[in-house]
CSV table of N, CA and C in Angstrom, one decimal:
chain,number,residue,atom,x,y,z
A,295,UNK,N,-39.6,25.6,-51.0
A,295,UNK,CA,-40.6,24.9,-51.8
A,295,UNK,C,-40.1,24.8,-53.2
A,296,UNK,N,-40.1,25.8,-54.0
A,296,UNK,CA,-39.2,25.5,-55.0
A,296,UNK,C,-37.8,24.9,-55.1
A,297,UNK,N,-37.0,24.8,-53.8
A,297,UNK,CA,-35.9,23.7,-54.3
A,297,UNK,C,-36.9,22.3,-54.3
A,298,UNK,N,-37.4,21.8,-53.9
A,298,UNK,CA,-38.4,20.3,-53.8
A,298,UNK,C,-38.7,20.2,-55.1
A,299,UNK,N,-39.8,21.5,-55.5
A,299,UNK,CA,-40.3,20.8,-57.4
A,299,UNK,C,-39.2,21.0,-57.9
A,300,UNK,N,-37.8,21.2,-57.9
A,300,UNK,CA,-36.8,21.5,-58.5
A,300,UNK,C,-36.3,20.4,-58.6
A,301,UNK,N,-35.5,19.6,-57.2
A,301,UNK,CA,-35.4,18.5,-57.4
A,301,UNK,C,-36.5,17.1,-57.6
A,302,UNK,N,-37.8,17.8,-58.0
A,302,UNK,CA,-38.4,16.8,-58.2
A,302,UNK,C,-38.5,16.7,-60.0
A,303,UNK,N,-38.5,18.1,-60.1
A,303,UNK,CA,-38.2,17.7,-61.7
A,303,UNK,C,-36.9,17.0,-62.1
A,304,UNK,N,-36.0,17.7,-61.5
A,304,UNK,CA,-34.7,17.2,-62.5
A,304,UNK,C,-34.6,15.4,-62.1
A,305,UNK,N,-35.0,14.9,-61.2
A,305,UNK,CA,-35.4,13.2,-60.8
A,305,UNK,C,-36.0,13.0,-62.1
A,306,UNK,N,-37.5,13.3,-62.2
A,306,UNK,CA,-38.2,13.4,-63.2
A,306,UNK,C,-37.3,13.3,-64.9
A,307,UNK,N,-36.6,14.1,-65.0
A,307,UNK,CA,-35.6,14.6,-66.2
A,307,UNK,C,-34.4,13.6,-66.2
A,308,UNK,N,-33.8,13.0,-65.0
A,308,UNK,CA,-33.3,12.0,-65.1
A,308,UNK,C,-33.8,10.5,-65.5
A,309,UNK,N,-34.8,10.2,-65.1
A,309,UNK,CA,-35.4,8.6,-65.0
A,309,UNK,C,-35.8,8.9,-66.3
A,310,UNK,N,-36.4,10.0,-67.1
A,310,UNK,CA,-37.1,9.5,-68.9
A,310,UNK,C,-35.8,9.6,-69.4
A,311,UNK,N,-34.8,10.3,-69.1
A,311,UNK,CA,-33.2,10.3,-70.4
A,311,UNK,C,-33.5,8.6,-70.7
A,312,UNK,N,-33.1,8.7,-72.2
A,312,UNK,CA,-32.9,7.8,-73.0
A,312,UNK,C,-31.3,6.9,-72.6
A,313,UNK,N,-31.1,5.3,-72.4
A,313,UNK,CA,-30.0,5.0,-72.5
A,313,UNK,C,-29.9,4.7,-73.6
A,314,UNK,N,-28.6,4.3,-73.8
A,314,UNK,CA,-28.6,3.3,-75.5
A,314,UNK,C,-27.4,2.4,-74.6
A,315,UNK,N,-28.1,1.2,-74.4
A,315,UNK,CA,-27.5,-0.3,-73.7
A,315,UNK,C,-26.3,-0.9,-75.0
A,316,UNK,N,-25.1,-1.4,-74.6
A,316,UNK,CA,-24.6,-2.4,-75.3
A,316,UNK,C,-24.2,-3.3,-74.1
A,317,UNK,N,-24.1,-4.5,-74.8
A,317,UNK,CA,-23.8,-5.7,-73.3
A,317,UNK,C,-22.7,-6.2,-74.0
A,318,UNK,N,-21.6,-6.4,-73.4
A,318,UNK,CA,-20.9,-7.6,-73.8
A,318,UNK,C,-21.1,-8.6,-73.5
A,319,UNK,N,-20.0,-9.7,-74.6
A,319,UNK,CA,-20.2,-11.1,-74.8
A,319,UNK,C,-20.5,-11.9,-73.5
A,320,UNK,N,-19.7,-11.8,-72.8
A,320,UNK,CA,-19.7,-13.0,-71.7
A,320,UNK,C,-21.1,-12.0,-70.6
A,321,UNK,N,-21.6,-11.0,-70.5
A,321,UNK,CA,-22.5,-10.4,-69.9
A,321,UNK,C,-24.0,-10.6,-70.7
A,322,UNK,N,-23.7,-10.7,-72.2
A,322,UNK,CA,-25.0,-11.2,-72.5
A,322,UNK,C,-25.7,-12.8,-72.4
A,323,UNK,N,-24.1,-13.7,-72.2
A,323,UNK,CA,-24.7,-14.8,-72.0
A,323,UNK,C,-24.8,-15.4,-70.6
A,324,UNK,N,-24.6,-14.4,-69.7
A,324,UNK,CA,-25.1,-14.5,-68.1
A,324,UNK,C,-26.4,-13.7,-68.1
A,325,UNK,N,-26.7,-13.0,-68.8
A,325,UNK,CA,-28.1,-12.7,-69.0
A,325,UNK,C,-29.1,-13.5,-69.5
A,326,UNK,N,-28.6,-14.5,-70.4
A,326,UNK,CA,-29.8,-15.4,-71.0
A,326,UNK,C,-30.8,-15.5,-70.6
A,327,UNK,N,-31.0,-15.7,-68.9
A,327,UNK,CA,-31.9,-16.1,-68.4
A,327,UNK,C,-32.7,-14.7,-67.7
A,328,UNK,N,-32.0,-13.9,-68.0
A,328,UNK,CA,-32.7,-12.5,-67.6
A,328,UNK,C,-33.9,-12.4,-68.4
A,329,UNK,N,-34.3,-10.9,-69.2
A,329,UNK,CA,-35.4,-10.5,-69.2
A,329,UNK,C,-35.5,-11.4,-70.5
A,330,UNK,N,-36.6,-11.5,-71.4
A,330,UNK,CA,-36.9,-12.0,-72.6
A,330,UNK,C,-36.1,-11.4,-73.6
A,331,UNK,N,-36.4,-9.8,-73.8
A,331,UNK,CA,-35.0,-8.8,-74.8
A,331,UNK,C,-34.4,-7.6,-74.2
A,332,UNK,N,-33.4,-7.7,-74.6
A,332,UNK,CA,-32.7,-6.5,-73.8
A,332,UNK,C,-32.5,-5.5,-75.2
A,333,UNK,N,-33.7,-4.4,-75.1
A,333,UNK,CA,-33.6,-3.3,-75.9
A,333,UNK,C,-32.6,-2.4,-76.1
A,334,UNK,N,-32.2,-2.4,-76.9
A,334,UNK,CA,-30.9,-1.0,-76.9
A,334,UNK,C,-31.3,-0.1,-76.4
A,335,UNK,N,-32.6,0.8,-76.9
A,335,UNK,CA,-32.4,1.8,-76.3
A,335,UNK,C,-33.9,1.7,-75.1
A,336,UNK,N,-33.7,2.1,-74.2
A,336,UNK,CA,-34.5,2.0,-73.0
A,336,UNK,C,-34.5,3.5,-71.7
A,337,UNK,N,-35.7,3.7,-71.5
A,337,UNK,CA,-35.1,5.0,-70.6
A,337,UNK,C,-35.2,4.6,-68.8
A,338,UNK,N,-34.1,5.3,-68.3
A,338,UNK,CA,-33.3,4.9,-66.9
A,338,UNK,C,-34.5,4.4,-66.1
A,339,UNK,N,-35.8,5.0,-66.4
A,339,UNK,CA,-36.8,4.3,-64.9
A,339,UNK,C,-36.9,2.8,-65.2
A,340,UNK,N,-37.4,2.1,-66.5
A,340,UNK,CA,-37.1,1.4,-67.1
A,340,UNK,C,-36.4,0.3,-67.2
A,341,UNK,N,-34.9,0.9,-67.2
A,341,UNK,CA,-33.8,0.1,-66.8
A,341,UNK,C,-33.4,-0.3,-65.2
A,342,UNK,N,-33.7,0.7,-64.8
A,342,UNK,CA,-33.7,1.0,-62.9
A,342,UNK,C,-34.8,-0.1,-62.5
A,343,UNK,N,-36.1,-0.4,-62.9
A,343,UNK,CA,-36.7,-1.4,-62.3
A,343,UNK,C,-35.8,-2.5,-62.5
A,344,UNK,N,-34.6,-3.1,-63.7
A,344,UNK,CA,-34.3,-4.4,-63.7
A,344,UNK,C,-33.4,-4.5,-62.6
A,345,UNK,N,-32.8,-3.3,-61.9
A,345,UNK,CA,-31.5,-3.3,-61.1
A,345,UNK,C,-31.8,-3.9,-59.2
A,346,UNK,N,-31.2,-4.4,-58.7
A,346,UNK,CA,-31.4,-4.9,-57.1
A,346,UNK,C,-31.8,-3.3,-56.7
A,347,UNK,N,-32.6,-3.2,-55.7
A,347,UNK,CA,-33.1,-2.4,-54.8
A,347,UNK,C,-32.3,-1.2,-54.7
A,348,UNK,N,-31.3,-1.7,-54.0
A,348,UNK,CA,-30.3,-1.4,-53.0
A,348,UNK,C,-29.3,-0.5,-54.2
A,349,UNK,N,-29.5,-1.0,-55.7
A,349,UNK,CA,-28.3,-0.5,-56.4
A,349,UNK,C,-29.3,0.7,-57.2
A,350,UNK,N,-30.5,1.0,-57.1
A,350,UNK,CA,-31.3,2.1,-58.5
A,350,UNK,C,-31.0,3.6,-58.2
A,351,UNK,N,-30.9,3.9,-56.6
A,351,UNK,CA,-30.7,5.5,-56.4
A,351,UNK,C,-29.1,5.7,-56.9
A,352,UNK,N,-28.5,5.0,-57.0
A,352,UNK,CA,-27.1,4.9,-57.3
A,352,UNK,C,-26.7,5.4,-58.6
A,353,UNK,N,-27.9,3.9,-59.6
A,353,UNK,CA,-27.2,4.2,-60.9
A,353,UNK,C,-28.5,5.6,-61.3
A,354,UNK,N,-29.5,5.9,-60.6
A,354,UNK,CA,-29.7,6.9,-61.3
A,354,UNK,C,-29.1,8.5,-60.9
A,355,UNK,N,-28.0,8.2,-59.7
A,355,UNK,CA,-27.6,9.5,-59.9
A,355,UNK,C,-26.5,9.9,-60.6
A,356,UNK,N,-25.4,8.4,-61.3
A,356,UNK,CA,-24.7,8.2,-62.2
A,356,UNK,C,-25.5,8.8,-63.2
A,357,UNK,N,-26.6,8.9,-63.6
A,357,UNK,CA,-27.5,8.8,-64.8
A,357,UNK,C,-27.6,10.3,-65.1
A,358,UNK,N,-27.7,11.0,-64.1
A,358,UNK,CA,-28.0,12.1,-63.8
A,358,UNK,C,-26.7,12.8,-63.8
A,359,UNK,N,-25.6,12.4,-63.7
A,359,UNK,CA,-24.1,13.0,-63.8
A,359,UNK,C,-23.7,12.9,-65.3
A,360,UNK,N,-24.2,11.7,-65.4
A,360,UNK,CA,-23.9,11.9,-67.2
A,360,UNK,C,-24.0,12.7,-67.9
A,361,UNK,N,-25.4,13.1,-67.6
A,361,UNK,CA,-26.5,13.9,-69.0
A,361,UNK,C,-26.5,15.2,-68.4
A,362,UNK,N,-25.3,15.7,-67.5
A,362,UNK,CA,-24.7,17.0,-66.8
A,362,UNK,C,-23.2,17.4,-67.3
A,363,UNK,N,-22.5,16.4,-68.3
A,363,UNK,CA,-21.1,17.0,-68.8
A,363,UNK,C,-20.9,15.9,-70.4
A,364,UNK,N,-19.7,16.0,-70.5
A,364,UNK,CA,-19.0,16.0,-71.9
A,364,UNK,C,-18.1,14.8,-71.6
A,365,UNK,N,-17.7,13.8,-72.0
A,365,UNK,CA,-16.8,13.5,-72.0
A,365,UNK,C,-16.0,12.1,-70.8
A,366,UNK,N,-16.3,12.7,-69.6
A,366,UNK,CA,-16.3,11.4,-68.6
A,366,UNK,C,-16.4,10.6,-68.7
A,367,UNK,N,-16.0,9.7,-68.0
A,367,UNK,CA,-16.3,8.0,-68.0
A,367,UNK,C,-16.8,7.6,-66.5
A,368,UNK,N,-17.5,6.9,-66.0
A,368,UNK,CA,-17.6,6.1,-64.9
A,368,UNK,C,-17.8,5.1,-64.9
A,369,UNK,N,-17.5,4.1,-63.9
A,369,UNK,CA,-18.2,2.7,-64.1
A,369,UNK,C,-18.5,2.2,-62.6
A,370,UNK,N,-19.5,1.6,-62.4
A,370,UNK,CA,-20.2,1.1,-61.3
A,370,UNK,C,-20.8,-0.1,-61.2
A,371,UNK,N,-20.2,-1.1,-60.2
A,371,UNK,CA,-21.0,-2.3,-59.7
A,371,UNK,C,-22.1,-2.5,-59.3
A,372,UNK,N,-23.1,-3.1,-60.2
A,372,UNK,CA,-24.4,-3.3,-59.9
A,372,UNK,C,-25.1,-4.8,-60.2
A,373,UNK,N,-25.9,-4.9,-59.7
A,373,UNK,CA,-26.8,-5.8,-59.8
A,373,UNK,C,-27.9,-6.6,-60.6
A,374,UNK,N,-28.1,-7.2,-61.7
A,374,UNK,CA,-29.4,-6.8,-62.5
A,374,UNK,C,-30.1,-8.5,-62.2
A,375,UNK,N,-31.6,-7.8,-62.5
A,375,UNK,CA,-32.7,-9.3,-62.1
A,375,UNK,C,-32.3,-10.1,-63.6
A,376,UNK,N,-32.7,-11.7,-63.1
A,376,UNK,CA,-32.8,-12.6,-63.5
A,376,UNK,C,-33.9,-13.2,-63.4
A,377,UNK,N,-34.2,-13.9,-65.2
A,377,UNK,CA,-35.7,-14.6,-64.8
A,377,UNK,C,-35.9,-16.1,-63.7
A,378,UNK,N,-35.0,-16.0,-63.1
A,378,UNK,CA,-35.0,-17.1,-62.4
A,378,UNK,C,-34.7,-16.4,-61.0
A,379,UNK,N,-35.4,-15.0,-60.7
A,379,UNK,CA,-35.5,-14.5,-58.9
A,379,UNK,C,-34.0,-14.2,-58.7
A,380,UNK,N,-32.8,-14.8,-59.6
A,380,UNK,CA,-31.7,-14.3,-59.1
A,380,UNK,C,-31.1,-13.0,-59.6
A,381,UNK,N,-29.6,-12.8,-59.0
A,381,UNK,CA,-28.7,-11.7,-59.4
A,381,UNK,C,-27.4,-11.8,-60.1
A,382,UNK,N,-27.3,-10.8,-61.3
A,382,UNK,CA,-26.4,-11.2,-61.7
A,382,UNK,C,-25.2,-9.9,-61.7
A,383,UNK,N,-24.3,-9.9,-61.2
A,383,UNK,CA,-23.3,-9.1,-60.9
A,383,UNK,C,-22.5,-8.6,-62.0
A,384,UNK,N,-22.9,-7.0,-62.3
A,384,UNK,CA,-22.6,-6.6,-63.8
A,384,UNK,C,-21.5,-5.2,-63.4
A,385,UNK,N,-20.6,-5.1,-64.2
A,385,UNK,CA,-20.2,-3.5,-64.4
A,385,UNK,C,-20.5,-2.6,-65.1
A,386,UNK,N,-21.6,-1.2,-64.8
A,386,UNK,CA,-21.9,-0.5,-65.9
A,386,UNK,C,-21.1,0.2,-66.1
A,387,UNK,N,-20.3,0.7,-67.7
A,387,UNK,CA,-19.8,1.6,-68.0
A,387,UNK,C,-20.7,3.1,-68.6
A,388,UNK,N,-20.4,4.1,-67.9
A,388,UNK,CA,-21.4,4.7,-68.5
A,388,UNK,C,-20.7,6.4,-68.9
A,389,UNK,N,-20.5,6.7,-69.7
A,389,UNK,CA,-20.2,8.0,-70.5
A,389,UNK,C,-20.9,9.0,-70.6
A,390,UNK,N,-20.3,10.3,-69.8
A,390,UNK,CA,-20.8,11.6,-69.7
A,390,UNK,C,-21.4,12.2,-71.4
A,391,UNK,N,-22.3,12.9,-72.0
A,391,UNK,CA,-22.5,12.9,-73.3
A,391,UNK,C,-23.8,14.2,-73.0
A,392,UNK,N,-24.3,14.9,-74.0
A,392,UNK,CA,-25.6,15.5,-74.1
A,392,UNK,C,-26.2,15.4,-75.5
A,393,UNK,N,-25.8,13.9,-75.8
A,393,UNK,CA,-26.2,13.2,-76.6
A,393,UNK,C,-27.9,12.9,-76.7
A,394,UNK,N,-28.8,12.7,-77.3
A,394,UNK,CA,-30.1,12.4,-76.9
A,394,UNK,C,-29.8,11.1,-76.5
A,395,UNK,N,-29.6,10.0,-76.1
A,395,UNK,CA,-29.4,9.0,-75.7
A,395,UNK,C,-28.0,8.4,-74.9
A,396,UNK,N,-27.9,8.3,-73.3
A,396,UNK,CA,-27.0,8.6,-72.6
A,396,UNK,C,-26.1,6.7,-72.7
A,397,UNK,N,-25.0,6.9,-73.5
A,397,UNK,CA,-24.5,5.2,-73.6
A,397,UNK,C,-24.2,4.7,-72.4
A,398,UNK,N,-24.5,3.1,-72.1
A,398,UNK,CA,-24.0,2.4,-71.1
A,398,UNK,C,-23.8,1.2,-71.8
A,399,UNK,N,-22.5,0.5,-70.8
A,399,UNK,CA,-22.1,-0.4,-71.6
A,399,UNK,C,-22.6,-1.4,-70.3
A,400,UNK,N,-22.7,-2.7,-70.7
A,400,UNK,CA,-22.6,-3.7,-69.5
A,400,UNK,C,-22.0,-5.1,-69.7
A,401,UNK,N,-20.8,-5.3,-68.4
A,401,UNK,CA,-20.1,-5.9,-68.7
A,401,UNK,C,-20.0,-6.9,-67.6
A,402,UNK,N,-20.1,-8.5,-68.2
A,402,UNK,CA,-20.4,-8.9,-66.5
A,402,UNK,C,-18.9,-8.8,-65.6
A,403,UNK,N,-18.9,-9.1,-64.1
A,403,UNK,CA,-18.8,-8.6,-63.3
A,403,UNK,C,-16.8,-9.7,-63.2
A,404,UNK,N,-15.7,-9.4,-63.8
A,404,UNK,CA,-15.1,-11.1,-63.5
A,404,UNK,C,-14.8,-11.7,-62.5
A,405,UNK,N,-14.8,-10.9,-61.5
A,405,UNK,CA,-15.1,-11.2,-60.1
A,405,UNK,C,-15.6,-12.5,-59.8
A,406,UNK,N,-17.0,-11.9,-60.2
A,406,UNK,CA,-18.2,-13.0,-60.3
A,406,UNK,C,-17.6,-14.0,-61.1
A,407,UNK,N,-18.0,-14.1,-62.1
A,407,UNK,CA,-17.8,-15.6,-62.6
A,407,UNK,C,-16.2,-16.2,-61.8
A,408,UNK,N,-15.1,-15.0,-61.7
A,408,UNK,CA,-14.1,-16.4,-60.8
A,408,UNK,C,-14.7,-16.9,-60.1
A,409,UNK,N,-15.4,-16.7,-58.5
A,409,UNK,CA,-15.9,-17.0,-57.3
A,409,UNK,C,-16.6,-18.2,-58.2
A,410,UNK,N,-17.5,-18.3,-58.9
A,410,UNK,CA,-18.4,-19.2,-59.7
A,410,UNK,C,-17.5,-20.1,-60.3
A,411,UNK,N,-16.4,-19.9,-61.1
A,411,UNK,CA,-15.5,-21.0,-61.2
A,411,UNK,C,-14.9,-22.1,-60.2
A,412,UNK,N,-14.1,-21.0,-59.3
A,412,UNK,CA,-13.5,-21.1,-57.9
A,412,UNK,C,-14.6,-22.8,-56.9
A,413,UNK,N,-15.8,-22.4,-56.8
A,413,UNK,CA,-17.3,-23.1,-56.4
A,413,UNK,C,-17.3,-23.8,-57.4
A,414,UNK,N,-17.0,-24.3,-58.4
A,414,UNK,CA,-17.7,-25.4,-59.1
A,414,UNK,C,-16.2,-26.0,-58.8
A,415,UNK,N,-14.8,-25.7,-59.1
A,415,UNK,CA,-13.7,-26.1,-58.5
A,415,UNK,C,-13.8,-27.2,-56.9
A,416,UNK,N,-14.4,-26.1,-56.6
A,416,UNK,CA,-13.9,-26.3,-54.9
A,416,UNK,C,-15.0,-28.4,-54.6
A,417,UNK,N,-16.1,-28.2,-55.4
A,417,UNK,CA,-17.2,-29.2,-55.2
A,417,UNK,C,-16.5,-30.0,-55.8
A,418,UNK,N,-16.1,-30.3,-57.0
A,418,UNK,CA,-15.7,-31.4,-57.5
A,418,UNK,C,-14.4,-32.1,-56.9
A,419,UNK,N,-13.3,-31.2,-56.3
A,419,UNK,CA,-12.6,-31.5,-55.4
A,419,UNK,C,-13.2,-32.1,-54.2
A,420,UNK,N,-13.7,-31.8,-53.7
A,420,UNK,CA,-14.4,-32.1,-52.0
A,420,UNK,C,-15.0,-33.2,-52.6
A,421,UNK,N,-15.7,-33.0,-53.5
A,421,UNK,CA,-16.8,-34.8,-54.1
A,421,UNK,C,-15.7,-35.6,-54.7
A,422,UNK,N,-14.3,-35.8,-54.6
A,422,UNK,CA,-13.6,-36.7,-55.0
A,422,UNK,C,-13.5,-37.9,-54.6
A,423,UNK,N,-13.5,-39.0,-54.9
A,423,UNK,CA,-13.2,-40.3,-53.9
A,423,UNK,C,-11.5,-40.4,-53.6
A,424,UNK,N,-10.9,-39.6,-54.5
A,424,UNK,CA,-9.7,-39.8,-54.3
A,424,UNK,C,-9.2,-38.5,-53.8
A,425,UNK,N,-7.9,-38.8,-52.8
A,425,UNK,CA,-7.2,-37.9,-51.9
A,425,UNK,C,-6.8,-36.9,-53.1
A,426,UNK,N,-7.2,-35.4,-52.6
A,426,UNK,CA,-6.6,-34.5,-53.3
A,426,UNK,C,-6.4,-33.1,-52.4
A,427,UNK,N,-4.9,-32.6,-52.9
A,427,UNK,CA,-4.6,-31.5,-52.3
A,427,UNK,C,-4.0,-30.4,-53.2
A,428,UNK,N,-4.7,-29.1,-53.0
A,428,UNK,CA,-4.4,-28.4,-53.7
A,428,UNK,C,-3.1,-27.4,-52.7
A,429,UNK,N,-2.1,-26.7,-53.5
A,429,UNK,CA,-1.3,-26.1,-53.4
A,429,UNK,C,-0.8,-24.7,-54.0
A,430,UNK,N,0.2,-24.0,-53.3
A,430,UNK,CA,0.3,-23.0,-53.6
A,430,UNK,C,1.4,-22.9,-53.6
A,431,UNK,N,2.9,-23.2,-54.8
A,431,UNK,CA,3.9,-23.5,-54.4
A,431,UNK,C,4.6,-24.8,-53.4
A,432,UNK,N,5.3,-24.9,-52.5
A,432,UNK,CA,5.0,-25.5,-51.5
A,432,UNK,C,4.2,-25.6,-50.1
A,433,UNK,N,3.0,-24.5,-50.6
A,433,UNK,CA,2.3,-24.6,-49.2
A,433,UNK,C,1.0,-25.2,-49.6
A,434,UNK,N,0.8,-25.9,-48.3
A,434,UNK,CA,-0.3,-26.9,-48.9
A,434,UNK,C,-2.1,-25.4,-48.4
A,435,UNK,N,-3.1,-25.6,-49.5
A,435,UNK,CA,-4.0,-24.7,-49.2
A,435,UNK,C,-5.5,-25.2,-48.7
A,436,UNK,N,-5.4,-26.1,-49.4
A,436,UNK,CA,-6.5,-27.1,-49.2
A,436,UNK,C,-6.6,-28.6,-49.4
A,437,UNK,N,-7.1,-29.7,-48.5
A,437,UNK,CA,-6.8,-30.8,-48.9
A,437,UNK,C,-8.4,-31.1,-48.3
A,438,UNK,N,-9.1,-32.3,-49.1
A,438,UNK,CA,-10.3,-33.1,-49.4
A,438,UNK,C,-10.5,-34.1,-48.0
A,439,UNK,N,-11.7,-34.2,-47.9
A,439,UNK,CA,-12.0,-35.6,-47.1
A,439,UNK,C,-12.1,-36.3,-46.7
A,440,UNK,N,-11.7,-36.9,-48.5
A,440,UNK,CA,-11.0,-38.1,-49.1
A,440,UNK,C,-9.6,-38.0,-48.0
A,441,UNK,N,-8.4,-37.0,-48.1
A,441,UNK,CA,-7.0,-37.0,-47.6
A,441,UNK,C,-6.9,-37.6,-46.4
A,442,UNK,N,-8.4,-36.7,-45.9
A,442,UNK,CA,-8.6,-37.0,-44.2
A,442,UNK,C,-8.8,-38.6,-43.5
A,443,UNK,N,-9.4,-39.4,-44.7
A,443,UNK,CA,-9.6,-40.5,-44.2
A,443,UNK,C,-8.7,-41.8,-44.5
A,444,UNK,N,-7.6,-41.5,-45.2
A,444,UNK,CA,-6.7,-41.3,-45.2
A,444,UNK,C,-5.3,-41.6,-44.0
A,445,UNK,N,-5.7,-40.7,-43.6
A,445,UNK,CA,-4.9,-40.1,-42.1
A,445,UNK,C,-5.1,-40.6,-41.2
């Protein structure tokens, strides 16, 4: 019984820690359409509501490893809401500390935006009227519909 209130407090002692958020450049302007302001400092339950479902027990046990040592680093792929129902694919960097305020950095994801480049690439290609083939040295990788009719 006392391990349960035990780990119910330290949950508890986890989710009010204080973060202190910084975002980078290309992460804050994939956020624009996120929340209205993104506070510096905000504490983990707080922040854990903006995160996908699937990603909150995660980063709060990252959260909880932090504000447990000195010095570490971790970083973790996560999720965060958008005011428009979607998701936007971020990396949290987050630093072990017993700092009153646990830092996290967030950086969007580059992954993401390639695939997002890649997709606006791939459409404008396919929507071409004219035959087009893309390559990879001399191997042919992809070629248009346009090529096909063509043929």
């Amino acid at each position: 019984m006392a391990s349960n209130s035990s780990s119910a407090a330290a949950l508890a002692a986890t989710v009010a820690r204080q973060l202190h958020l910084t975002y980078g450049e290309a992460a804050m302007r994939a956020l624009q359409a996120a929340a209205e302001s993104r506070p510096e400092l905000l504490d983990a339950a707080a922040f854990a509501d903006r995160l996908h479902p699937e990603d909150r027990c995660h980063f709060l046990n990252l959260i909880d490893w932090a504000a447990r040592g000195e010095g570490a680093t971790a970083r973790s792929v996560m999720r965060l809401a958008r005011r428009d129902d979607g998701w936007v694919t971020v990396i949290a960097t987050v630093r072990q500390t017993d700092a009153p305020a646990i830092p996290v950095r967030i950086e969007l994801d580059d992954a993401t935006a390639a695939r997002r480049a890649e997709a606006q690439i791939r459409q404008v290609v396919e929507e071409a009227r004219q035959a087009a083939v893309v390559h990879v040295g001399k191997r042919v990788v992809y070629s248009n519909p346009a090529l096909a009719r063509l043929m």
